[in-house]
Amino acid sequence: MNLDFYHSWLYRHLINTEWFMWVIVYVVLGINILLPLIVWYAMRGKEILRSYLKHKKQQH
């Protein structure tokens, strides 16, 4: 049994399409933009935002 992936339905109608490539590009771009923000929030952002909101609440 010889499986020729490049002639399969999956490759011809999904993976090798322009819209699928653009989806991959936008997903990778979105991850590259959002992941540093998520990591920052998980490591330091919680306490910084908490102290900022506490300080802001005291001013009013």
Short mmCIF file of C-alpha atoms in Angstrom, two decimals, residues 6-45:
data_model
loop_
_atom_site.label_atom_id
_atom_site.label_comp_id
_atom_site.label_asym_id
_atom_site.label_seq_id
_atom_site.Cartn_x
_atom_site.Cartn_y
_atom_site.Cartn_z
CA TYR A 6 0.25 15.02 -1.90
CA HIS A 7 -2.57 13.47 -3.94
CA SER A 8 -4.88 12.87 -0.98
CA TRP A 9 -8.13 14.77 -0.55
CA LEU A 10 -6.93 16.31 2.72
CA TYR A 11 -3.86 17.85 1.16
CA ARG A 12 -5.48 19.02 -2.09
CA HIS A 13 -8.65 20.50 -0.59
CA LEU A 14 -7.51 21.76 2.80
CA ILE A 15 -3.80 22.00 3.53
CA ASN A 16 -2.76 23.24 0.08
CA THR A 17 -5.30 26.09 -0.07
CA GLU A 18 -4.60 29.79 0.21
CA TRP A 19 -7.21 30.46 2.90
CA PHE A 20 -5.76 27.68 5.12
CA MET A 21 -2.26 29.15 4.83
CA TRP A 22 -3.57 32.59 5.82
CA VAL A 23 -5.33 31.04 8.83
CA ILE A 24 -2.00 29.53 9.90
CA VAL A 25 -0.23 32.88 9.41
CA TYR A 26 -2.80 34.80 11.49
CA VAL A 27 -2.85 32.17 14.26
CA VAL A 28 0.95 32.23 14.58
CA LEU A 29 0.97 36.04 14.49
CA GLY A 30 -1.74 36.21 17.15
CA ILE A 31 0.12 33.77 19.40
CA ASN A 32 3.35 35.74 19.01
CA ILE A 33 1.58 38.95 20.02
CA LEU A 34 -0.56 37.59 22.86
CA LEU A 35 1.75 35.07 24.52
CA PRO A 36 4.19 37.62 26.01
CA LEU A 37 1.21 39.48 27.51
CA ILE A 38 -0.20 36.28 28.99
CA VAL A 39 3.17 35.27 30.45
CA TRP A 40 3.71 38.76 31.89
CA TYR A 41 0.26 38.74 33.46
CA ALA A 42 0.81 35.29 34.97
CA MET A 43 4.21 36.21 36.40
CA ARG A 44 3.96 39.85 37.53
CA GLY A 45 0.86 41.45 36.10
#
